[in-house]
XYZ file of C-alpha atoms in Angstrom:
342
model
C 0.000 0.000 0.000
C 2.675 2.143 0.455
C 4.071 1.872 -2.781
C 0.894 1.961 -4.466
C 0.482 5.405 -2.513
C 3.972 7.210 -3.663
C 2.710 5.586 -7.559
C -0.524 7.700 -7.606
C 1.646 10.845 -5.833
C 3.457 10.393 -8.775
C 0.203 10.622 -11.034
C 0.382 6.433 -11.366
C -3.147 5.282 -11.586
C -3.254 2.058 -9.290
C -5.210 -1.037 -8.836
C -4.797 -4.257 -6.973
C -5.232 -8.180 -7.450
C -6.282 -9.577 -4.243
C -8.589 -12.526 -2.692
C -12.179 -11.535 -0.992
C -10.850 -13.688 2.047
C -7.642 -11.597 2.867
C -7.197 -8.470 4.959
C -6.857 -6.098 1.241
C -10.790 -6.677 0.850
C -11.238 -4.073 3.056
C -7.988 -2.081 3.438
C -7.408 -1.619 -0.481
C -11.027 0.286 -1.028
C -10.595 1.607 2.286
C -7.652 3.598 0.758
C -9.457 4.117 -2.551
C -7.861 2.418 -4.979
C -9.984 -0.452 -6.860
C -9.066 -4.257 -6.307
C -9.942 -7.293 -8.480
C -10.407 -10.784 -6.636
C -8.982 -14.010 -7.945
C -9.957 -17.317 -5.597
C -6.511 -18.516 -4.403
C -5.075 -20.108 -1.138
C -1.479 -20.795 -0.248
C 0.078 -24.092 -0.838
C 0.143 -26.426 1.997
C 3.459 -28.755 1.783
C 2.655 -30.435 4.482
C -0.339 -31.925 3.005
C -0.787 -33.742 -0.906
C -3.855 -33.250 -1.137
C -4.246 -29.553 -0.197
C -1.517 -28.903 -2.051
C -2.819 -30.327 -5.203
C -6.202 -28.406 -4.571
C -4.172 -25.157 -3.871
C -2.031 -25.832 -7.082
C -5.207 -26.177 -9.157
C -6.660 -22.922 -7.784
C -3.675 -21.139 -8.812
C -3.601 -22.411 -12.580
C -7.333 -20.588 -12.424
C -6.276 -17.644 -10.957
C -3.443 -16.921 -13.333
C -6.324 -17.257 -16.089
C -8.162 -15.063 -14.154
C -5.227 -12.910 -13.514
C -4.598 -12.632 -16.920
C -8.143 -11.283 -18.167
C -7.910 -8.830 -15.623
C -4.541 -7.718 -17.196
C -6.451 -7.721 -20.832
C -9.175 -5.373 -19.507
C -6.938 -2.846 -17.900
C -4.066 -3.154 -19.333
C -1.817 -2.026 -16.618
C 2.219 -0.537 -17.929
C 3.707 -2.199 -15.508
C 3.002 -5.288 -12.313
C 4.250 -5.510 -9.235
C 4.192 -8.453 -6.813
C 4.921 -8.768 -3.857
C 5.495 -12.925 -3.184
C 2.594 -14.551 -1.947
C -0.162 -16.902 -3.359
C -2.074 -14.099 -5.531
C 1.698 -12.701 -6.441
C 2.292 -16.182 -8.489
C -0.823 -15.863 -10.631
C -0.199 -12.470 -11.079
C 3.102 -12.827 -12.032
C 2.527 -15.459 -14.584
C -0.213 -13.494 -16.165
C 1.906 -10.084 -16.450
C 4.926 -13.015 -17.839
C 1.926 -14.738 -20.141
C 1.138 -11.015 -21.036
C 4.538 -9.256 -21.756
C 3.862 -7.281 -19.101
C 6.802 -5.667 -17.280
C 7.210 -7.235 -13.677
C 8.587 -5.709 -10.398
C 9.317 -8.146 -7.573
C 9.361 -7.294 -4.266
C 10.552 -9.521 -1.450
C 10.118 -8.785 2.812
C 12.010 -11.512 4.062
C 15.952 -13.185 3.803
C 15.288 -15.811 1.342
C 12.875 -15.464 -1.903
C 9.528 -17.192 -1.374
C 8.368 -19.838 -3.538
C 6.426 -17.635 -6.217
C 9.290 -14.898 -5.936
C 11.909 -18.011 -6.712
C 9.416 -18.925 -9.722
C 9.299 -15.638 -11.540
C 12.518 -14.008 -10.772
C 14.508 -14.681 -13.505
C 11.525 -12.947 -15.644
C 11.171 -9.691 -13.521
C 12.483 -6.551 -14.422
C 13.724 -6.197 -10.905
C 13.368 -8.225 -7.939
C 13.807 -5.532 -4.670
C 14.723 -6.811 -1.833
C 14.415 -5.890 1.880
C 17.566 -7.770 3.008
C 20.684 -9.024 0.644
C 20.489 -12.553 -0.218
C 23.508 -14.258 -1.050
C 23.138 -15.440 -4.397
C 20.746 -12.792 -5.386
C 23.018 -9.503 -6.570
C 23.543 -7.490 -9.348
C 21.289 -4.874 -10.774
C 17.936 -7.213 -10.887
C 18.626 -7.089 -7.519
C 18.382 -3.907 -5.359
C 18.248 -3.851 -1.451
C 15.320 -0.912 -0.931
C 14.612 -2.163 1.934
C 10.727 -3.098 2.946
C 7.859 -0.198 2.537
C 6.306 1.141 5.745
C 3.231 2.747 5.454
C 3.254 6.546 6.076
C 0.612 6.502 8.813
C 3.834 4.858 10.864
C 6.147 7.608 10.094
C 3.632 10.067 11.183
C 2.000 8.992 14.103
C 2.593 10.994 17.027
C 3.639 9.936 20.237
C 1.283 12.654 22.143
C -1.644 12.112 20.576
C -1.343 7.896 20.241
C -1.097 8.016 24.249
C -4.110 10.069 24.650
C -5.746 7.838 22.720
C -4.924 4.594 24.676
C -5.304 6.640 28.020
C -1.343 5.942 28.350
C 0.392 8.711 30.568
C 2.699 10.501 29.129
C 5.709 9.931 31.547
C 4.851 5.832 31.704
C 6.792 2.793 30.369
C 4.602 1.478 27.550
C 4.839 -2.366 26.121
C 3.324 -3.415 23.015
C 2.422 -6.688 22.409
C 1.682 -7.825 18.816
C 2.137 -11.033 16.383
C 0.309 -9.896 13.572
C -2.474 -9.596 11.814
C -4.308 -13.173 12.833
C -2.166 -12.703 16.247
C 0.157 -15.333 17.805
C -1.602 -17.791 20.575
C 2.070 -18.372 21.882
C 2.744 -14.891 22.565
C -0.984 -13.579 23.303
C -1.708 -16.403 26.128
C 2.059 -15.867 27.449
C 1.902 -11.910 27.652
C -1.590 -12.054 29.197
C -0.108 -14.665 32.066
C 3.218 -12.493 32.429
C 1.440 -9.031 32.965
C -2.217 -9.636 33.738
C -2.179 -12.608 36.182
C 0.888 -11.948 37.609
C 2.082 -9.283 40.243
C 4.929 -6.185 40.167
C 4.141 -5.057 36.887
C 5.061 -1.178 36.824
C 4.428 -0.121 32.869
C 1.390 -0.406 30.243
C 0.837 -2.953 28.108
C -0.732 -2.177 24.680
C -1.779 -5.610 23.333
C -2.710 -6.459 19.796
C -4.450 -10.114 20.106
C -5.546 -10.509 16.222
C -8.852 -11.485 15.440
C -8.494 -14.931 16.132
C -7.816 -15.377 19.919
C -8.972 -11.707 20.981
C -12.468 -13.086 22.109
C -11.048 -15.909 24.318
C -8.429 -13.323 25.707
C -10.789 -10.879 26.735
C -12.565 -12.925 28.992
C -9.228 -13.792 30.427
C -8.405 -10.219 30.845
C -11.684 -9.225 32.229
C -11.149 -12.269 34.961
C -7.732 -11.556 35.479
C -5.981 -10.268 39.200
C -3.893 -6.915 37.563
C -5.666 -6.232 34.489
C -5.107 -1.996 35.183
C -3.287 -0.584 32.686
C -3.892 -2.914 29.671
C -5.674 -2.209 26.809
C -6.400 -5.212 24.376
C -7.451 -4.592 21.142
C -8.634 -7.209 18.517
C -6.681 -5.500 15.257
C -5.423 -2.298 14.279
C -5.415 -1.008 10.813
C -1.694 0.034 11.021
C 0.900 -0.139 13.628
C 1.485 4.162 13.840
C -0.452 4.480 17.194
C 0.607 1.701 18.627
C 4.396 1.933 17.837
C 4.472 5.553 18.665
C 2.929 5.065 22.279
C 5.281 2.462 23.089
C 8.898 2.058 24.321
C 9.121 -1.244 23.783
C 7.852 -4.167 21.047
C 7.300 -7.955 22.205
C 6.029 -9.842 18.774
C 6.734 -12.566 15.834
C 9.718 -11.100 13.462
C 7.940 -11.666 10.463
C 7.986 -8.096 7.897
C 6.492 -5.831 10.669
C 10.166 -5.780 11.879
C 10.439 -2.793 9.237
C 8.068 -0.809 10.692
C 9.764 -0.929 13.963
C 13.249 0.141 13.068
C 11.457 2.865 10.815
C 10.180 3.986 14.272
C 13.496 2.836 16.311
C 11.582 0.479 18.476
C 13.699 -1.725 20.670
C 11.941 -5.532 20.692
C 11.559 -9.097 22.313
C 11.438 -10.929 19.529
C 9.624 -14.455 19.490
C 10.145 -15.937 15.434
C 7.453 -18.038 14.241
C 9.085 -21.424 14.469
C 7.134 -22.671 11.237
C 8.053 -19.949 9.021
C 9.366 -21.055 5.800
C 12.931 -21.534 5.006
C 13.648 -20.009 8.731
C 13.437 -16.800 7.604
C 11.649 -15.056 10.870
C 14.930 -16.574 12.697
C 17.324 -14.627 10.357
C 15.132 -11.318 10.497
C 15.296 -11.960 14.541
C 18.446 -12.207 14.179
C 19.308 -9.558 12.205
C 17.560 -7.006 14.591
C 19.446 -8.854 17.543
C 22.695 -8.535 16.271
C 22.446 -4.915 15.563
C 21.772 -5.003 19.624
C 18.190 -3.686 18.557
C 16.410 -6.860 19.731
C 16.257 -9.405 22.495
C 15.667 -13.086 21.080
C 13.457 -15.604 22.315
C 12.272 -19.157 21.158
C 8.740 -20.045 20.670
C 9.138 -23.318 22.901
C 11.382 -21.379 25.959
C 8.296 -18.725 26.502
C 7.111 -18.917 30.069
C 5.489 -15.915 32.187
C 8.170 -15.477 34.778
C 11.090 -15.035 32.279
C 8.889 -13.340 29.836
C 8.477 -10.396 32.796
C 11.716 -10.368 34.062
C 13.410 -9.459 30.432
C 10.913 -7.271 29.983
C 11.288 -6.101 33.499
C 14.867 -5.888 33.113
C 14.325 -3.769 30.030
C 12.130 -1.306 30.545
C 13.559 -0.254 34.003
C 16.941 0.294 32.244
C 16.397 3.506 30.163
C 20.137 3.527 28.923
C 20.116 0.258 27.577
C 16.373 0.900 25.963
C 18.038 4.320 24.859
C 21.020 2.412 23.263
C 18.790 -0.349 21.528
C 16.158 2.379 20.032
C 19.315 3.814 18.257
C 20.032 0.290 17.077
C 16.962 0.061 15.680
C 16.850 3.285 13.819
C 20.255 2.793 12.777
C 18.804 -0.237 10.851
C 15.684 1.843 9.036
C 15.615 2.508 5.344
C 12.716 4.895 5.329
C 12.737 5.683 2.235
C 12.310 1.945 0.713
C 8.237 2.790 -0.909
C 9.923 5.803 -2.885
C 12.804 3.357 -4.018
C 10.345 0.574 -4.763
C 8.444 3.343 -6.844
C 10.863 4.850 -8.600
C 11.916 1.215 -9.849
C 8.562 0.076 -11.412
C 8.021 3.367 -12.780
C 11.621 2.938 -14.646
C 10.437 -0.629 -15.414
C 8.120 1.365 -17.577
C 10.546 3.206 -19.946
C 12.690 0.610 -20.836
Protein backbone atom coordinates (compact mmCIF):
# COMPACT_ATOMS: atom_id res chain seq x y z
CA UNK A 1 0.00 0.00 0.00
CA UNK A 2 2.67 2.14 0.45
CA UNK A 3 4.07 1.87 -2.78
CA UNK A 4 0.89 1.96 -4.47
CA UNK A 5 0.48 5.41 -2.51
CA UNK A 6 3.97 7.21 -3.66
CA UNK A 7 2.71 5.59 -7.56
CA UNK A 8 -0.52 7.70 -7.61
CA UNK A 9 1.65 10.84 -5.83
CA UNK A 10 3.46 10.39 -8.77
CA UNK A 11 0.20 10.62 -11.03
CA UNK A 12 0.38 6.43 -11.37
CA UNK A 13 -3.15 5.28 -11.59
CA UNK A 14 -3.25 2.06 -9.29
CA UNK A 15 -5.21 -1.04 -8.84
CA UNK A 16 -4.80 -4.26 -6.97
CA UNK A 17 -5.23 -8.18 -7.45
CA UNK A 18 -6.28 -9.58 -4.24
CA UNK A 19 -8.59 -12.53 -2.69
CA UNK A 20 -12.18 -11.53 -0.99
CA UNK A 21 -10.85 -13.69 2.05
CA UNK A 22 -7.64 -11.60 2.87
CA UNK A 23 -7.20 -8.47 4.96
CA UNK A 24 -6.86 -6.10 1.24
CA UNK A 25 -10.79 -6.68 0.85
CA UNK A 26 -11.24 -4.07 3.06
CA UNK A 27 -7.99 -2.08 3.44
CA UNK A 28 -7.41 -1.62 -0.48
CA UNK A 29 -11.03 0.29 -1.03
CA UNK A 30 -10.59 1.61 2.29
CA UNK A 31 -7.65 3.60 0.76
CA UNK A 32 -9.46 4.12 -2.55
CA UNK A 33 -7.86 2.42 -4.98
CA UNK A 34 -9.98 -0.45 -6.86
CA UNK A 35 -9.07 -4.26 -6.31
CA UNK A 36 -9.94 -7.29 -8.48
CA UNK A 37 -10.41 -10.78 -6.64
CA UNK A 38 -8.98 -14.01 -7.94
CA UNK A 39 -9.96 -17.32 -5.60
CA UNK A 40 -6.51 -18.52 -4.40
CA UNK A 41 -5.07 -20.11 -1.14
CA UNK A 42 -1.48 -20.80 -0.25
CA UNK A 43 0.08 -24.09 -0.84
CA UNK A 44 0.14 -26.43 2.00
CA UNK A 45 3.46 -28.75 1.78
CA UNK A 46 2.65 -30.43 4.48
CA UNK A 47 -0.34 -31.93 3.01
CA UNK A 48 -0.79 -33.74 -0.91
CA UNK A 49 -3.85 -33.25 -1.14
CA UNK A 50 -4.25 -29.55 -0.20
CA UNK A 51 -1.52 -28.90 -2.05
CA UNK A 52 -2.82 -30.33 -5.20
CA UNK A 53 -6.20 -28.41 -4.57
CA UNK A 54 -4.17 -25.16 -3.87
CA UNK A 55 -2.03 -25.83 -7.08
CA UNK A 56 -5.21 -26.18 -9.16
CA UNK A 57 -6.66 -22.92 -7.78
CA UNK A 58 -3.68 -21.14 -8.81
CA UNK A 59 -3.60 -22.41 -12.58
CA UNK A 60 -7.33 -20.59 -12.42
CA UNK A 61 -6.28 -17.64 -10.96
CA UNK A 62 -3.44 -16.92 -13.33
CA UNK A 63 -6.32 -17.26 -16.09
CA UNK A 64 -8.16 -15.06 -14.15
CA UNK A 65 -5.23 -12.91 -13.51
CA UNK A 66 -4.60 -12.63 -16.92
CA UNK A 67 -8.14 -11.28 -18.17
CA UNK A 68 -7.91 -8.83 -15.62
CA UNK A 69 -4.54 -7.72 -17.20
CA UNK A 70 -6.45 -7.72 -20.83
CA UNK A 71 -9.17 -5.37 -19.51
CA UNK A 72 -6.94 -2.85 -17.90
CA UNK A 73 -4.07 -3.15 -19.33
CA UNK A 74 -1.82 -2.03 -16.62
CA UNK A 75 2.22 -0.54 -17.93
CA UNK A 76 3.71 -2.20 -15.51
CA UNK A 77 3.00 -5.29 -12.31
CA UNK A 78 4.25 -5.51 -9.24
CA UNK A 79 4.19 -8.45 -6.81
CA UNK A 80 4.92 -8.77 -3.86
CA UNK A 81 5.49 -12.93 -3.18
CA UNK A 82 2.59 -14.55 -1.95
CA UNK A 83 -0.16 -16.90 -3.36
CA UNK A 84 -2.07 -14.10 -5.53
CA UNK A 85 1.70 -12.70 -6.44
CA UNK A 86 2.29 -16.18 -8.49
CA UNK A 87 -0.82 -15.86 -10.63
CA UNK A 88 -0.20 -12.47 -11.08
CA UNK A 89 3.10 -12.83 -12.03
CA UNK A 90 2.53 -15.46 -14.58
CA UNK A 91 -0.21 -13.49 -16.17
CA UNK A 92 1.91 -10.08 -16.45
CA UNK A 93 4.93 -13.01 -17.84
CA UNK A 94 1.93 -14.74 -20.14
CA UNK A 95 1.14 -11.02 -21.04
CA UNK A 96 4.54 -9.26 -21.76
CA UNK A 97 3.86 -7.28 -19.10
CA UNK A 98 6.80 -5.67 -17.28
CA UNK A 99 7.21 -7.24 -13.68
CA UNK A 100 8.59 -5.71 -10.40
CA UNK A 101 9.32 -8.15 -7.57
CA UNK A 102 9.36 -7.29 -4.27
CA UNK A 103 10.55 -9.52 -1.45
CA UNK A 104 10.12 -8.79 2.81
CA UNK A 105 12.01 -11.51 4.06
CA UNK A 106 15.95 -13.19 3.80
CA UNK A 107 15.29 -15.81 1.34
CA UNK A 108 12.88 -15.46 -1.90
CA UNK A 109 9.53 -17.19 -1.37
CA UNK A 110 8.37 -19.84 -3.54
CA UNK A 111 6.43 -17.63 -6.22
CA UNK A 112 9.29 -14.90 -5.94
CA UNK A 113 11.91 -18.01 -6.71
CA UNK A 114 9.42 -18.93 -9.72
CA UNK A 115 9.30 -15.64 -11.54
CA UNK A 116 12.52 -14.01 -10.77
CA UNK A 117 14.51 -14.68 -13.50
CA UNK A 118 11.52 -12.95 -15.64
CA UNK A 119 11.17 -9.69 -13.52
CA UNK A 120 12.48 -6.55 -14.42
CA UNK A 121 13.72 -6.20 -10.91
CA UNK A 122 13.37 -8.23 -7.94
CA UNK A 123 13.81 -5.53 -4.67
CA UNK A 124 14.72 -6.81 -1.83
CA UNK A 125 14.41 -5.89 1.88
CA UNK A 126 17.57 -7.77 3.01
CA UNK A 127 20.68 -9.02 0.64
CA UNK A 128 20.49 -12.55 -0.22
CA UNK A 129 23.51 -14.26 -1.05
CA UNK A 130 23.14 -15.44 -4.40
CA UNK A 131 20.75 -12.79 -5.39
CA UNK A 132 23.02 -9.50 -6.57
CA UNK A 133 23.54 -7.49 -9.35
CA UNK A 134 21.29 -4.87 -10.77
CA UNK A 135 17.94 -7.21 -10.89
CA UNK A 136 18.63 -7.09 -7.52
CA UNK A 137 18.38 -3.91 -5.36
CA UNK A 138 18.25 -3.85 -1.45
CA UNK A 139 15.32 -0.91 -0.93
CA UNK A 140 14.61 -2.16 1.93
CA UNK A 141 10.73 -3.10 2.95
CA UNK A 142 7.86 -0.20 2.54
CA UNK A 143 6.31 1.14 5.75
CA UNK A 144 3.23 2.75 5.45
CA UNK A 145 3.25 6.55 6.08
CA UNK A 146 0.61 6.50 8.81
CA UNK A 147 3.83 4.86 10.86
CA UNK A 148 6.15 7.61 10.09
CA UNK A 149 3.63 10.07 11.18
CA UNK A 150 2.00 8.99 14.10
CA UNK A 151 2.59 10.99 17.03
CA UNK A 152 3.64 9.94 20.24
CA UNK A 153 1.28 12.65 22.14
CA UNK A 154 -1.64 12.11 20.58
CA UNK A 155 -1.34 7.90 20.24
CA UNK A 156 -1.10 8.02 24.25
CA UNK A 157 -4.11 10.07 24.65
CA UNK A 158 -5.75 7.84 22.72
CA UNK A 159 -4.92 4.59 24.68
CA UNK A 160 -5.30 6.64 28.02
CA UNK A 161 -1.34 5.94 28.35
CA UNK A 162 0.39 8.71 30.57
CA UNK A 163 2.70 10.50 29.13
CA UNK A 164 5.71 9.93 31.55
CA UNK A 165 4.85 5.83 31.70
CA UNK A 166 6.79 2.79 30.37
CA UNK A 167 4.60 1.48 27.55
CA UNK A 168 4.84 -2.37 26.12
CA UNK A 169 3.32 -3.41 23.01
CA UNK A 170 2.42 -6.69 22.41
CA UNK A 171 1.68 -7.82 18.82
CA UNK A 172 2.14 -11.03 16.38
CA UNK A 173 0.31 -9.90 13.57
CA UNK A 174 -2.47 -9.60 11.81
CA UNK A 175 -4.31 -13.17 12.83
CA UNK A 176 -2.17 -12.70 16.25
CA UNK A 177 0.16 -15.33 17.80
CA UNK A 178 -1.60 -17.79 20.58
CA UNK A 179 2.07 -18.37 21.88
CA UNK A 180 2.74 -14.89 22.56
CA UNK A 181 -0.98 -13.58 23.30
CA UNK A 182 -1.71 -16.40 26.13
CA UNK A 183 2.06 -15.87 27.45
CA UNK A 184 1.90 -11.91 27.65
CA UNK A 185 -1.59 -12.05 29.20
CA UNK A 186 -0.11 -14.66 32.07
CA UNK A 187 3.22 -12.49 32.43
CA UNK A 188 1.44 -9.03 32.97
CA UNK A 189 -2.22 -9.64 33.74
CA UNK A 190 -2.18 -12.61 36.18
CA UNK A 191 0.89 -11.95 37.61
CA UNK A 192 2.08 -9.28 40.24
CA UNK A 193 4.93 -6.18 40.17
CA UNK A 194 4.14 -5.06 36.89
CA UNK A 195 5.06 -1.18 36.82
CA UNK A 196 4.43 -0.12 32.87
CA UNK A 197 1.39 -0.41 30.24
CA UNK A 198 0.84 -2.95 28.11
CA UNK A 199 -0.73 -2.18 24.68
CA UNK A 200 -1.78 -5.61 23.33
CA UNK A 201 -2.71 -6.46 19.80
CA UNK A 202 -4.45 -10.11 20.11
CA UNK A 203 -5.55 -10.51 16.22
CA UNK A 204 -8.85 -11.48 15.44
CA UNK A 205 -8.49 -14.93 16.13
CA UNK A 206 -7.82 -15.38 19.92
CA UNK A 207 -8.97 -11.71 20.98
CA UNK A 208 -12.47 -13.09 22.11
CA UNK A 209 -11.05 -15.91 24.32
CA UNK A 210 -8.43 -13.32 25.71
CA UNK A 211 -10.79 -10.88 26.73
CA UNK A 212 -12.56 -12.92 28.99
CA UNK A 213 -9.23 -13.79 30.43
CA UNK A 214 -8.40 -10.22 30.85
CA UNK A 215 -11.68 -9.22 32.23
CA UNK A 216 -11.15 -12.27 34.96
CA UNK A 217 -7.73 -11.56 35.48
CA UNK A 218 -5.98 -10.27 39.20
CA UNK A 219 -3.89 -6.91 37.56
CA UNK A 220 -5.67 -6.23 34.49
CA UNK A 221 -5.11 -2.00 35.18
CA UNK A 222 -3.29 -0.58 32.69
CA UNK A 223 -3.89 -2.91 29.67
CA UNK A 224 -5.67 -2.21 26.81
CA UNK A 225 -6.40 -5.21 24.38
CA UNK A 226 -7.45 -4.59 21.14
CA UNK A 227 -8.63 -7.21 18.52
CA UNK A 228 -6.68 -5.50 15.26
CA UNK A 229 -5.42 -2.30 14.28
CA UNK A 230 -5.42 -1.01 10.81
CA UNK A 231 -1.69 0.03 11.02
CA UNK A 232 0.90 -0.14 13.63
CA UNK A 233 1.48 4.16 13.84
CA UNK A 234 -0.45 4.48 17.19
CA UNK A 235 0.61 1.70 18.63
CA UNK A 236 4.40 1.93 17.84
CA UNK A 237 4.47 5.55 18.66
CA UNK A 238 2.93 5.06 22.28
CA UNK A 239 5.28 2.46 23.09
CA UNK A 240 8.90 2.06 24.32
CA UNK A 241 9.12 -1.24 23.78
CA UNK A 242 7.85 -4.17 21.05
CA UNK A 243 7.30 -7.95 22.21
CA UNK A 244 6.03 -9.84 18.77
CA UNK A 245 6.73 -12.57 15.83
CA UNK A 246 9.72 -11.10 13.46
CA UNK A 247 7.94 -11.67 10.46
CA UNK A 248 7.99 -8.10 7.90
CA UNK A 249 6.49 -5.83 10.67
CA UNK A 250 10.17 -5.78 11.88
CA UNK A 251 10.44 -2.79 9.24
CA UNK A 252 8.07 -0.81 10.69
CA UNK A 253 9.76 -0.93 13.96
CA UNK A 254 13.25 0.14 13.07
CA UNK A 255 11.46 2.87 10.81
CA UNK A 256 10.18 3.99 14.27
CA UNK A 257 13.50 2.84 16.31
CA UNK A 258 11.58 0.48 18.48
CA UNK A 259 13.70 -1.73 20.67
CA UNK A 260 11.94 -5.53 20.69
CA UNK A 261 11.56 -9.10 22.31
CA UNK A 262 11.44 -10.93 19.53
CA UNK A 263 9.62 -14.45 19.49
CA UNK A 264 10.14 -15.94 15.43
CA UNK A 265 7.45 -18.04 14.24
CA UNK A 266 9.09 -21.42 14.47
CA UNK A 267 7.13 -22.67 11.24
CA UNK A 268 8.05 -19.95 9.02
CA UNK A 269 9.37 -21.06 5.80
CA UNK A 270 12.93 -21.53 5.01
CA UNK A 271 13.65 -20.01 8.73
CA UNK A 272 13.44 -16.80 7.60
CA UNK A 273 11.65 -15.06 10.87
CA UNK A 274 14.93 -16.57 12.70
CA UNK A 275 17.32 -14.63 10.36
CA UNK A 276 15.13 -11.32 10.50
CA UNK A 277 15.30 -11.96 14.54
CA UNK A 278 18.45 -12.21 14.18
CA UNK A 279 19.31 -9.56 12.20
CA UNK A 280 17.56 -7.01 14.59
CA UNK A 281 19.45 -8.85 17.54
CA UNK A 282 22.69 -8.54 16.27
CA UNK A 283 22.45 -4.92 15.56
CA UNK A 284 21.77 -5.00 19.62
CA UNK A 285 18.19 -3.69 18.56
CA UNK A 286 16.41 -6.86 19.73
CA UNK A 287 16.26 -9.40 22.50
CA UNK A 288 15.67 -13.09 21.08
CA UNK A 289 13.46 -15.60 22.31
CA UNK A 290 12.27 -19.16 21.16
CA UNK A 291 8.74 -20.05 20.67
CA UNK A 292 9.14 -23.32 22.90
CA UNK A 293 11.38 -21.38 25.96
CA UNK A 294 8.30 -18.72 26.50
CA UNK A 295 7.11 -18.92 30.07
CA UNK A 296 5.49 -15.91 32.19
CA UNK A 297 8.17 -15.48 34.78
CA UNK A 298 11.09 -15.04 32.28
CA UNK A 299 8.89 -13.34 29.84
CA UNK A 300 8.48 -10.40 32.80
CA UNK A 301 11.72 -10.37 34.06
CA UNK A 302 13.41 -9.46 30.43
CA UNK A 303 10.91 -7.27 29.98
CA UNK A 304 11.29 -6.10 33.50
CA UNK A 305 14.87 -5.89 33.11
CA UNK A 306 14.32 -3.77 30.03
CA UNK A 307 12.13 -1.31 30.55
CA UNK A 308 13.56 -0.25 34.00
CA UNK A 309 16.94 0.29 32.24
CA UNK A 310 16.40 3.51 30.16
CA UNK A 311 20.14 3.53 28.92
CA UNK A 312 20.12 0.26 27.58
CA UNK A 313 16.37 0.90 25.96
CA UNK A 314 18.04 4.32 24.86
CA UNK A 315 21.02 2.41 23.26
CA UNK A 316 18.79 -0.35 21.53
CA UNK A 317 16.16 2.38 20.03
CA UNK A 318 19.32 3.81 18.26
CA UNK A 319 20.03 0.29 17.08
CA UNK A 320 16.96 0.06 15.68
CA UNK A 321 16.85 3.28 13.82
CA UNK A 322 20.25 2.79 12.78
CA UNK A 323 18.80 -0.24 10.85
CA UNK A 324 15.68 1.84 9.04
CA UNK A 325 15.62 2.51 5.34
CA UNK A 326 12.72 4.89 5.33
CA UNK A 327 12.74 5.68 2.23
CA UNK A 328 12.31 1.95 0.71
CA UNK A 329 8.24 2.79 -0.91
CA UNK A 330 9.92 5.80 -2.88
CA UNK A 331 12.80 3.36 -4.02
CA UNK A 332 10.35 0.57 -4.76
CA UNK A 333 8.44 3.34 -6.84
CA UNK A 334 10.86 4.85 -8.60
CA UNK A 335 11.92 1.21 -9.85
CA UNK A 336 8.56 0.08 -11.41
CA UNK A 337 8.02 3.37 -12.78
CA UNK A 338 11.62 2.94 -14.65
CA UNK A 339 10.44 -0.63 -15.41
CA UNK A 340 8.12 1.36 -17.58
CA UNK A 341 10.55 3.21 -19.95
CA UNK A 342 12.69 0.61 -20.84
Amino acid sequence: MAVADELRASGATVSFLGTRERIEADLVPAAGYEIDFLKARGIDRGNRLRGALAGIEAIGAAGTALRVLRRRRPDVVMGGGGFVAGPAGLAAVLSRTPLVLTEADSHLGLANRLLAGRARRVCLAFPIPGREGERYPVTGRPVPAAVLAANRASARARFGIDPDARCLLVMGGSQGARSINECAIAAFAERAGRSFDVLHIAGRRDFPALEQRLAAAPHNQRYTLLAYEPDLGDSLAACDLVLGRSGGSIFELTATGRPAVLVPYPHAAAGHQESNAAWMADAGAAVLIGDGELDPESLATTVDQLLGDEAQIAAMSAASAALAKPDAARRIADEVLAAVRK
